[in-house]
């Protein structure tokens, strides 16, 4: 089947490459000439493990190509995916659908034969029906269907998530569209991965509900972590104890500096806005948003306390600034709250991140970038572990402590234990939801 993928951002590019690996002929469309030039040269504009190699394989096989010409891409296509950005709209928290509707208008001007127009972007409930109305108004005689096919890709594990999904959600209106979608996902049908067929509105809601629930789990355990610090409990033991309950599960129960990224912040805000407009406030989701913001700010206080009550004049090495490991994505990362606050407080901040420089250099003005954790820690007053990249999970703590002027650690991902930190020579250590230690009996 010929597939047109409109948008070569994270979702569009990963989806287009993986669909081509299913054996489909895929043409990816974008308005950015520099991005298309980069893709045609075999380079990907995002960091995602394995994506560049898989893209090269399918380009070589003749199944994958890139173009600036949308009209050319949709000619003969039976499936046209809209995978453009839906950022938070400034001022009201709603998803900005400008790019979705612009793509729909271009499709209406370009499509000549029957196709299914499929929204893969995360969109509020009712958007697919608006897309259909828009195309119908512009091209009344056109025969087409719309479908909702939200993505559930984890950055850093997107290819595996696409090829071995927990489930595929497909919202359709009739049997003809269902058949097209079944052909697109035939390799997954054959391997018995769950394909859930719903109406349009349910598919749209599933995406928001899933992300809001996961964000709630993260925020819940972070709030429990704050309480653990006050009462002397260990959040890692608490998380293990509750996670063994099959009704709860152990995923997304790791305490840390708050969630970030391209999905959770945007989708929780959008869901809250959808609820307000529908006269059914999403009170839990609204609280999650507020508590998550408070969690990030609490990390600044934690680092300040670690440094003796003030960071002015202190040199602090921050290990990891992307919102999670195995991605270069900085969107709503905790570092965007924490690092500027430290710099604003008078600290000299040194940053180390395997993939964060490309975006982070502009987003974190005033930070000094290093390629090596040990060099960043040279004569530093504190080291902060903010993103759990593998290279930060296996640090030589003794070597790190020896290089520092005052060996103090804020382990905001709970990678190490207080015992290991003390044995390595650290004089102060704090984590999230666990007891720390410091001079004169200070308990972080």
Steps between C-alpha positions, in 0.01 A plus 500: 500500500615854430501717812554875528634620836453872552752627752851369567520585867548233762168319444485541124856391430498197730158391370595552136823305533329213683210482253753474218665215689158329500535495120289805411610774260530808720555861397573739787407865446630810674501874430853549633750476209795460737336204672415327170854561376637345818273195470586449134867506602429213741515700823220526755417832671422332834687257721323166523700175536490288184297743292773611260597143412138389449435806285805428282393137455156596366624787283743255339213253449302770317212500748571835668546849356468864602350803328387860543213440256184389681295475182752259351508294821123443525450400136409131504529473879229298674601626843602854586629553853498841666792499745566868557561677829219592740684719752330659798322813384636807668266651755237230548676161521306348211669300224582726205339337194627753246734252332242220499237710326756646258599145402133406454448798269799401288374142483160627381672696222718208394298179540323361193413139584369320808733490800481487877627815670644387833589729788806373688560830677362525852179703462203593721177303478302602194798602286468216249140595429615860444767374260230312308275806486787718382592265214136451402442874487804557281437196276128400519526228233802326648455147632708444814489389863672620814656295778668561833821307568678651803860408569643357823872523432751542779792718403814290511305178430274613216589240239444209737174659615381530141602147400387333826221721633295447813205586277404686185199730528295562186196726499284465187151568372439214255616163375684636197734705716541206736621282211758758394631529855514121532717483185732767634553312826485150352847400629380570855168320446694193387707504820191540719579842642179658637322722245216688667232635265293787642298801391687825429430669831605201710831469314572868557415471870708183553819688416435781747372268773805273471753782524314674781488175699873439457576860597281446806698191605828691472364797692342282766826325580684834502251633755541183706878553475466847652306349790756220538769762554302654785412175679819302438370241252686388184302561181687228313377242749153654498487491118607138495243411763207659320621409151478128575123544521381389157227763504765772527804363316862606539537727196514879533553475876856632507532821699689782335505870413166502317382403154577688179524424130288542192184325622414508870518878558318583178236227526413555866448871430288421195288247692443752776387751239271248329336431837450870568339556162273200547391619844665200664822618670780245511586571862753220542683598181503866598651408837759280329614796290538720809676237711743422219597866476547509878718187483742667259524806721555278805810357332651850493445530877655157549816598311517833684478324838770257387726801433451639848203723436629699202642422156655842437865461406473120491603283202240233431533217247165388357501155341221468244263769375276322249163402645597131490793287376545388138348814352611854415158639594509791743130588494375581852800318649553556875837648407323799345372590848797389707805623305375858444406521870852398602658747257259768618610426855861576410632149435741408225331203333687241296284270288571153362254321271572250219235649269378819665740759354317547170183634662630579846763756409232751398252397770748524788687826451779549747571130545846365415506177301738211564537165328613308807347471847837488675626816329175676585545400865857636523509735803118507507302553818217264406396253235134452400374188320199620306459251212579130541715442192685169517836675531378668819381168644854360512709790625814439702376686806837501676666656194216753473521599869880544489473751217250719684579789732211401727367156405122533522244318289134561421391165355162603358448162329586283802769316305747462786457424868603724790731220613683491166529878491642519852744216433624682188584810702198724454439722802137571413241311298130550434254308285124504435287336767795346687720593792819681414792606713717802555746664738392551861224244471317687222235273345421577135 
